[in-house]
mmCIF file of C-alpha atoms in Angstrom:
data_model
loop_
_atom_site.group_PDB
_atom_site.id
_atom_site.type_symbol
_atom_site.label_atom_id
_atom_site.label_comp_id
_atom_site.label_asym_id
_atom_site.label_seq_id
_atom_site.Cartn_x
_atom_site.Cartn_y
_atom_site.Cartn_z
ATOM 1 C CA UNK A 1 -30.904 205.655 -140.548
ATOM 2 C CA UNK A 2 -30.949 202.165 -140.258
ATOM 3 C CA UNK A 3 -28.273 200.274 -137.648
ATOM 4 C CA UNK A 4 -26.838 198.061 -140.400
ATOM 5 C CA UNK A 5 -26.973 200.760 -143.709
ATOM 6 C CA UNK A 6 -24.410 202.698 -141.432
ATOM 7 C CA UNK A 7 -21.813 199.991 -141.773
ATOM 8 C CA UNK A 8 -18.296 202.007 -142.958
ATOM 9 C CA UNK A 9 -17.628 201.474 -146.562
ATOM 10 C CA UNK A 10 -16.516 197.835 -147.872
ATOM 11 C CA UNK A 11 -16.176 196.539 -143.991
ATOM 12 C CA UNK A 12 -12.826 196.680 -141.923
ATOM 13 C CA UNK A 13 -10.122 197.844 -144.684
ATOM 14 C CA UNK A 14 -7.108 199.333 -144.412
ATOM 15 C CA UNK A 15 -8.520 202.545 -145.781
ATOM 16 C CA UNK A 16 -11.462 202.619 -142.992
ATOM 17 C CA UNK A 17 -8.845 202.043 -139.809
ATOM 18 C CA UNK A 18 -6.424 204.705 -141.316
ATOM 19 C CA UNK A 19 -9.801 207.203 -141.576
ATOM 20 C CA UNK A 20 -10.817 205.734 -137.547
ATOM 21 C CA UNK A 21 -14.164 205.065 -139.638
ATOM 22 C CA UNK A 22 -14.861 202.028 -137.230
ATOM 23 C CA UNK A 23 -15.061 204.231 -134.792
ATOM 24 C CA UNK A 24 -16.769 206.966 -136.211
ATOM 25 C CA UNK A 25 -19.803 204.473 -137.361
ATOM 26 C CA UNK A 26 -19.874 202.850 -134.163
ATOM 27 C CA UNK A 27 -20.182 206.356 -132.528
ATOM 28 C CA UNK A 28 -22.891 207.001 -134.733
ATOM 29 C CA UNK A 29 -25.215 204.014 -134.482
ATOM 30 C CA UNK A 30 -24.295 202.930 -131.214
ATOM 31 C CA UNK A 31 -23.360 206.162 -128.771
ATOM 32 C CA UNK A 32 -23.979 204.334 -125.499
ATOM 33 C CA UNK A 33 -20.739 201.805 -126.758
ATOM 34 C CA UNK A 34 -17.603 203.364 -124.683
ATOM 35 C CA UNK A 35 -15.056 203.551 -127.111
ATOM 36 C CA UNK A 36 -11.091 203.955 -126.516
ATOM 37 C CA UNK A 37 -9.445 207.284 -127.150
ATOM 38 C CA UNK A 38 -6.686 207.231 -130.044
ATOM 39 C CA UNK A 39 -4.327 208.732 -127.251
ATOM 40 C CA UNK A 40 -5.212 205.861 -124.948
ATOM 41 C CA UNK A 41 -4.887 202.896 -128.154
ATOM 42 C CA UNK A 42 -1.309 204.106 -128.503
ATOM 43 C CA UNK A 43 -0.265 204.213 -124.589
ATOM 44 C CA UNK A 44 -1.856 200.866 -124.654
ATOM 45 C CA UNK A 45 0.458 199.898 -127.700
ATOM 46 C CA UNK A 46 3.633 201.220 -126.158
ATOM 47 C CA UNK A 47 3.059 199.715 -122.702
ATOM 48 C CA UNK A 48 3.162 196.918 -125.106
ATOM 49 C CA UNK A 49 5.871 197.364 -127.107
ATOM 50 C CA UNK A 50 7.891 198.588 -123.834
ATOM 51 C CA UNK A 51 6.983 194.839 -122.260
ATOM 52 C CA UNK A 52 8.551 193.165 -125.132
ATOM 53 C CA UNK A 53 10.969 190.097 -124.482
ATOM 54 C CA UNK A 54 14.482 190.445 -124.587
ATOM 55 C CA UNK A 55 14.634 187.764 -127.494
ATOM 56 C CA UNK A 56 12.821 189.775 -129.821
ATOM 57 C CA UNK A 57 13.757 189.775 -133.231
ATOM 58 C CA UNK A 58 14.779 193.252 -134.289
ATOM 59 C CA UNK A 59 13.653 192.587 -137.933
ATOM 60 C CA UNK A 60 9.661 193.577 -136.111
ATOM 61 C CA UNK A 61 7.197 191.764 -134.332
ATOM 62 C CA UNK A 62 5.213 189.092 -134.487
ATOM 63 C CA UNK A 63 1.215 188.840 -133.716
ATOM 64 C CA UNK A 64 -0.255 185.607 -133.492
ATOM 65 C CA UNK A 65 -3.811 185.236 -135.966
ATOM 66 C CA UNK A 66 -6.295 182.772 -134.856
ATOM 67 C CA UNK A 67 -9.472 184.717 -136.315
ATOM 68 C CA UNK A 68 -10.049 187.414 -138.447
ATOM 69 C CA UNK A 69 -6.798 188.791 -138.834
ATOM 70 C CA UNK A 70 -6.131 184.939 -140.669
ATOM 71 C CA UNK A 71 -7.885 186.362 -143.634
ATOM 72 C CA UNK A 72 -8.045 190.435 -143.111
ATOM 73 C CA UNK A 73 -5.083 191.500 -141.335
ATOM 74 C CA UNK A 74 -5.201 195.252 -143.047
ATOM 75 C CA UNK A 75 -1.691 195.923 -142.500
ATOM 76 C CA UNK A 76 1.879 194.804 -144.301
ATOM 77 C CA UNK A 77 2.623 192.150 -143.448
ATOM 78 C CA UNK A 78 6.521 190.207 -144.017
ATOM 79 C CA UNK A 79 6.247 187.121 -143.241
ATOM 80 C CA UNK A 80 4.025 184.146 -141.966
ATOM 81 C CA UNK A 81 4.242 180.944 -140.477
ATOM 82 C CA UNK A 82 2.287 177.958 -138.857
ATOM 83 C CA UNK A 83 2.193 178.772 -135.541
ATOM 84 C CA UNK A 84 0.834 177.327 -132.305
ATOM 85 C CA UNK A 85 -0.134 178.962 -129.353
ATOM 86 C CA UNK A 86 -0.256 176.276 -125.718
ATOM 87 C CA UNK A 87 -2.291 177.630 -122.955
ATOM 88 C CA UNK A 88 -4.949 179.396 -124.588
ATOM 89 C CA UNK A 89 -7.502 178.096 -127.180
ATOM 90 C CA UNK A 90 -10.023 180.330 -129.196
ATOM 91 C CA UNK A 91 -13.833 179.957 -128.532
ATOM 92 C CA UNK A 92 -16.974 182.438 -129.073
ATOM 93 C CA UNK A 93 -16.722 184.211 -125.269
ATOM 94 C CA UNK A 94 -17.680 188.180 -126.908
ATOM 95 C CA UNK A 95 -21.205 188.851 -126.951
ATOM 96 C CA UNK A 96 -21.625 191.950 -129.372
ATOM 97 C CA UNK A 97 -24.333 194.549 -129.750
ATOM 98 C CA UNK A 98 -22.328 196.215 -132.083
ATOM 99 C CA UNK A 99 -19.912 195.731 -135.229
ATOM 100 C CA UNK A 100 -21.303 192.072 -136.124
ATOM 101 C CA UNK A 101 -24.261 192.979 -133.764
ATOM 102 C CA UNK A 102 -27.196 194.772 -132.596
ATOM 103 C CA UNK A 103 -29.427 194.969 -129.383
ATOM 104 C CA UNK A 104 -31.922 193.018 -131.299
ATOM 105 C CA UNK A 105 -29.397 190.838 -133.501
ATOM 106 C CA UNK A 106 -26.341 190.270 -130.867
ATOM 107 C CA UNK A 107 -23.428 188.435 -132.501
ATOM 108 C CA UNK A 108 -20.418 186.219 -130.679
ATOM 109 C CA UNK A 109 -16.967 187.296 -131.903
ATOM 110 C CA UNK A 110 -13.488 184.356 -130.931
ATOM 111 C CA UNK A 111 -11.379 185.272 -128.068
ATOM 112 C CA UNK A 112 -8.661 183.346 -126.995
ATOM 113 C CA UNK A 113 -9.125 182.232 -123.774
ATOM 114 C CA UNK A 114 -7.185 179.934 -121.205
ATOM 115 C CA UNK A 115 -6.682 176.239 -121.596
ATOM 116 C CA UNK A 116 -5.898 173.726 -124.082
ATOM 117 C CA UNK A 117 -4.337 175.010 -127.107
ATOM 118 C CA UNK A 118 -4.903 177.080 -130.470
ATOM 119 C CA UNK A 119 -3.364 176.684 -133.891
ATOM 120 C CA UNK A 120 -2.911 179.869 -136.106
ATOM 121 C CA UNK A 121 -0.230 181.908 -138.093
ATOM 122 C CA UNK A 122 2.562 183.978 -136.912
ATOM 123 C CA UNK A 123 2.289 187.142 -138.756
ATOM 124 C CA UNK A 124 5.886 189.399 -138.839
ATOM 125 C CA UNK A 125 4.645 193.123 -138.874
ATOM 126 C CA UNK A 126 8.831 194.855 -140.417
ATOM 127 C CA UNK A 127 10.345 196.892 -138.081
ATOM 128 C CA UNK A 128 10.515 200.057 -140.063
ATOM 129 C CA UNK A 129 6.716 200.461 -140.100
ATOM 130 C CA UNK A 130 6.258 198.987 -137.130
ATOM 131 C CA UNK A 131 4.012 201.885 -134.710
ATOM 132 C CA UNK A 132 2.189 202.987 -138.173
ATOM 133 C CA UNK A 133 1.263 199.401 -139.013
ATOM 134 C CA UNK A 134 0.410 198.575 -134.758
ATOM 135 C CA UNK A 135 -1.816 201.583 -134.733
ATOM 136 C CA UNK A 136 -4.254 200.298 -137.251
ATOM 137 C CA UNK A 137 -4.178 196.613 -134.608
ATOM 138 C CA UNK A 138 -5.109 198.708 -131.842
ATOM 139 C CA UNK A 139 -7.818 200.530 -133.626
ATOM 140 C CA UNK A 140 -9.459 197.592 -134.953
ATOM 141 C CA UNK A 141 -8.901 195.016 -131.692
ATOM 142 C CA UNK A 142 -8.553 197.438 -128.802
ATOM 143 C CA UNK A 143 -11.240 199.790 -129.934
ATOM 144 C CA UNK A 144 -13.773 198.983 -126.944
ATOM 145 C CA UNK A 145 -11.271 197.443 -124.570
ATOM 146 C CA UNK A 146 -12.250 193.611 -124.755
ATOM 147 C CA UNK A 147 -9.065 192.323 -125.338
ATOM 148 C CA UNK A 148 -5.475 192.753 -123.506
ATOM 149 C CA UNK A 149 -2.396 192.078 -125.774
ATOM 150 C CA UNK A 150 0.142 190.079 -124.528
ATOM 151 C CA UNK A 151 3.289 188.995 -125.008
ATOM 152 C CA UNK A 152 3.124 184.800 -125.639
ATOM 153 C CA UNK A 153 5.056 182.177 -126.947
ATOM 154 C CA UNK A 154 4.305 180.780 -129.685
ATOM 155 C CA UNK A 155 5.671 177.456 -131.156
ATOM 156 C CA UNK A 156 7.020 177.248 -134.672
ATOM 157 C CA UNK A 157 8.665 175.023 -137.386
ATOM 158 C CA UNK A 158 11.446 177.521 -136.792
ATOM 159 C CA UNK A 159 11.458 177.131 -132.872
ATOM 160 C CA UNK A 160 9.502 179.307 -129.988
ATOM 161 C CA UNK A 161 8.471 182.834 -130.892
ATOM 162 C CA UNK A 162 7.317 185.859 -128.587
ATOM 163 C CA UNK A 163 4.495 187.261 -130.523
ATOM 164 C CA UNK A 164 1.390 189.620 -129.248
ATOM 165 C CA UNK A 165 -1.610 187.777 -129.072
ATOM 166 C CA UNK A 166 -5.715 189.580 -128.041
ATOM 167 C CA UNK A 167 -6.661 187.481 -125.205
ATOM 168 C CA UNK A 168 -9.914 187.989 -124.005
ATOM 169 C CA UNK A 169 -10.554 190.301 -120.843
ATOM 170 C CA UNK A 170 -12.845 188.375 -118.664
ATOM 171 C CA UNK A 171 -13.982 191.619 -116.734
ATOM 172 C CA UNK A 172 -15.607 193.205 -119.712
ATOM 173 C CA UNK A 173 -19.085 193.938 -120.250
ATOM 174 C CA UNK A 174 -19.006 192.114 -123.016
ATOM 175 C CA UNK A 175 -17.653 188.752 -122.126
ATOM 176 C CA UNK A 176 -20.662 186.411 -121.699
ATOM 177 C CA UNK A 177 -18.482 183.115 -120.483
ATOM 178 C CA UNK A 178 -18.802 179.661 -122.627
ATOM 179 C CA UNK A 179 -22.931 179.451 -123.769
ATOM 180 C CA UNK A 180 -24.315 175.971 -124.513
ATOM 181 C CA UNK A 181 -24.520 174.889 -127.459
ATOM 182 C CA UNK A 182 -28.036 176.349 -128.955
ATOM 183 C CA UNK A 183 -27.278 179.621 -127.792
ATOM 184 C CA UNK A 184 -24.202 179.838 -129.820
ATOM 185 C CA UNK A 185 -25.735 178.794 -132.996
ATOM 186 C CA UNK A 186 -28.794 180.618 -132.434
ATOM 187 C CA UNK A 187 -26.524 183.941 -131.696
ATOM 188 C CA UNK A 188 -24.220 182.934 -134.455
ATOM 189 C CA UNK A 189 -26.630 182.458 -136.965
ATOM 190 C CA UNK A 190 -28.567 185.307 -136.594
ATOM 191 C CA UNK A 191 -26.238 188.397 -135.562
ATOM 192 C CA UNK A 192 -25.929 191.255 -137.675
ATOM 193 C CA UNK A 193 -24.521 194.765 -137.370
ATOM 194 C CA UNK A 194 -22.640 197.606 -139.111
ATOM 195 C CA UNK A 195 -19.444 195.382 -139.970
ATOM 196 C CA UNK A 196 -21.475 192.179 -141.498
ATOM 197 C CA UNK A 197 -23.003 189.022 -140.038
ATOM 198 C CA UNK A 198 -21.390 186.713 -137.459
ATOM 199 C CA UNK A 199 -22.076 183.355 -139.662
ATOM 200 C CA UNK A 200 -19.816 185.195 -142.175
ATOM 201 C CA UNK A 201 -16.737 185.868 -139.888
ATOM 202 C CA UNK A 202 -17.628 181.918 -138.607
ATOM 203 C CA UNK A 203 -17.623 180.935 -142.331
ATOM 204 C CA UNK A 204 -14.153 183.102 -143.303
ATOM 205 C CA UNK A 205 -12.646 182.127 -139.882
ATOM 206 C CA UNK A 206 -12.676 178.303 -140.846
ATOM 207 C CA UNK A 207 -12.784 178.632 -144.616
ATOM 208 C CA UNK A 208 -9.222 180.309 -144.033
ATOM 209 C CA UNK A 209 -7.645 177.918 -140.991
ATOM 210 C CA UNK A 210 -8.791 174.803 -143.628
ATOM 211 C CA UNK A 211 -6.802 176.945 -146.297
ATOM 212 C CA UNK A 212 -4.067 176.980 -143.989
ATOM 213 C CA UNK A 213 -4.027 173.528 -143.185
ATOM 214 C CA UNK A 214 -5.583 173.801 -139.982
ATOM 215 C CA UNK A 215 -8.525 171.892 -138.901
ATOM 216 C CA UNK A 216 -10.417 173.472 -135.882
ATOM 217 C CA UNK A 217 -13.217 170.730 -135.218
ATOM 218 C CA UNK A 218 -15.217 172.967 -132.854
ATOM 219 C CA UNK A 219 -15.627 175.274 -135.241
ATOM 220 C CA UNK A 220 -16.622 173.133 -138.167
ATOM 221 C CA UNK A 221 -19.024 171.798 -136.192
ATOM 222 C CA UNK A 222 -20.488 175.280 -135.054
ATOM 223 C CA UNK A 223 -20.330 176.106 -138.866
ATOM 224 C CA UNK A 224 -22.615 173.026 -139.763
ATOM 225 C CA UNK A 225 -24.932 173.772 -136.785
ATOM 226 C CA UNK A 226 -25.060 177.596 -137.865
ATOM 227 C CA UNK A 227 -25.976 176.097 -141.657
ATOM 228 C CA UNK A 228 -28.711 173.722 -141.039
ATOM 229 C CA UNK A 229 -30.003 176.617 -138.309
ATOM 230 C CA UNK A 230 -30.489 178.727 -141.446
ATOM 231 C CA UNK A 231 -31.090 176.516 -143.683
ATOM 232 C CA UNK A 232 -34.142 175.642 -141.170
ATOM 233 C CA UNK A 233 -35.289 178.931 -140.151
ATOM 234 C CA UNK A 234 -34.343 178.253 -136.521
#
């Protein structure tokens, strides 16, 4: 079977993380990809939840979005607000062979990364579905281990907010550092893989920060490069 035919059904949905399809199609079309026990996803999630600030709201917890969970967060969520995050800023750091990548087609995924600063959206996940809705985070961002969640501030209309934010971890196999320019377009316009293309989740990542108002030059930029790459054939 093809890499890419094996994609789960429709993408990430809520459906596919309750059924742990992700993992079960990444287990199938790439085996060598060490994947994250369910057991060790939720001791991950309460080591998490355990670490929380004091100032917590009990009404839930926040997670801070700055890619895809902007515009496919899977889960219930409350409430949202503008939100940003000092110390970190997002940028392409994840080489993938896998999910919006191959061996042959490798794809860049965001990460957030230290320095500078990165505008998003708080998202309130309600306290009474809390582990249920967490659970289905963990499977989708901690699946192969390339993030650590942790607890940051964020800053609000409303005033600072603890929320969990993915940062990248730098000690992974798959973090591959800032590339130059050409390499990112090159990677980003051509990656492919069981969950879709990488110029899509570039094109959904900004199409949904400009419909919340927020302008991320970088990656408009990247998103024109990535364009007139494909519009050129290379």
């Amino acid at each position: 079977m093809n890499r890419i035919e094996a994609r789960p059904a429709r993408g990430i949905t809520r459906e596919v993380l309750e059924d742990d399809a992700v993992r079960a199609a990444i287990s199938e079309t790439h085996p060598e990809v060490p994947l994250l026990a369910d057991e060790t996803l939720r001791a991950s999630m309460e080591r998490t939840l355990q670490q929380r600030p004091a100032r917590v709201d009990a009404d839930g917890v926040w997670l801070f979005a700055y890619g895809s969970l902007l515009w496919n967060p899977c889960i219930e969520v409350a409430q949202r607000c503008p939100a940003r995050l000092y110390g970190y800023h997002r940028d392409f750091r994840l080489k993938l062979t896998y999910g919006r990548g191959t061996p042959e087609t490798p794809g860049l995924m965001l990460g957030l990364v230290p320095g500078g600063s990165c505008r998003g959206m708080a998202l309130r996940v309600p306290a009474e579905i809390l582990r249920q809705e967490l659970m289905l985070v963990w499977r989708r961002e901690m699946l192969t281990g390339v993030y650590v969640p942790r607890w940051l501030t964020l800053k609000t209309p409303g005033g600072d907010l603890p929320a969990i934010a993915f940062t990248v971890d730098r000690t992974h196999d798959c973090y591959c550092g800032r590339l130059g320019e050409d390499d990112t377009v090159a990677l980003m316009a051509t990656g492919q893989g069981l969950l879709g293309t990488a110029q899509d989740y570039l094109e959904s990542t900004v199409g949904h920060l400009d419909s919340e108002g927020i302008y991320d030059r970088r990656l408009h930029h990247l998103r024109a490069c990535v364009r007139r790459y494909r519009a050129g054939g290379g």
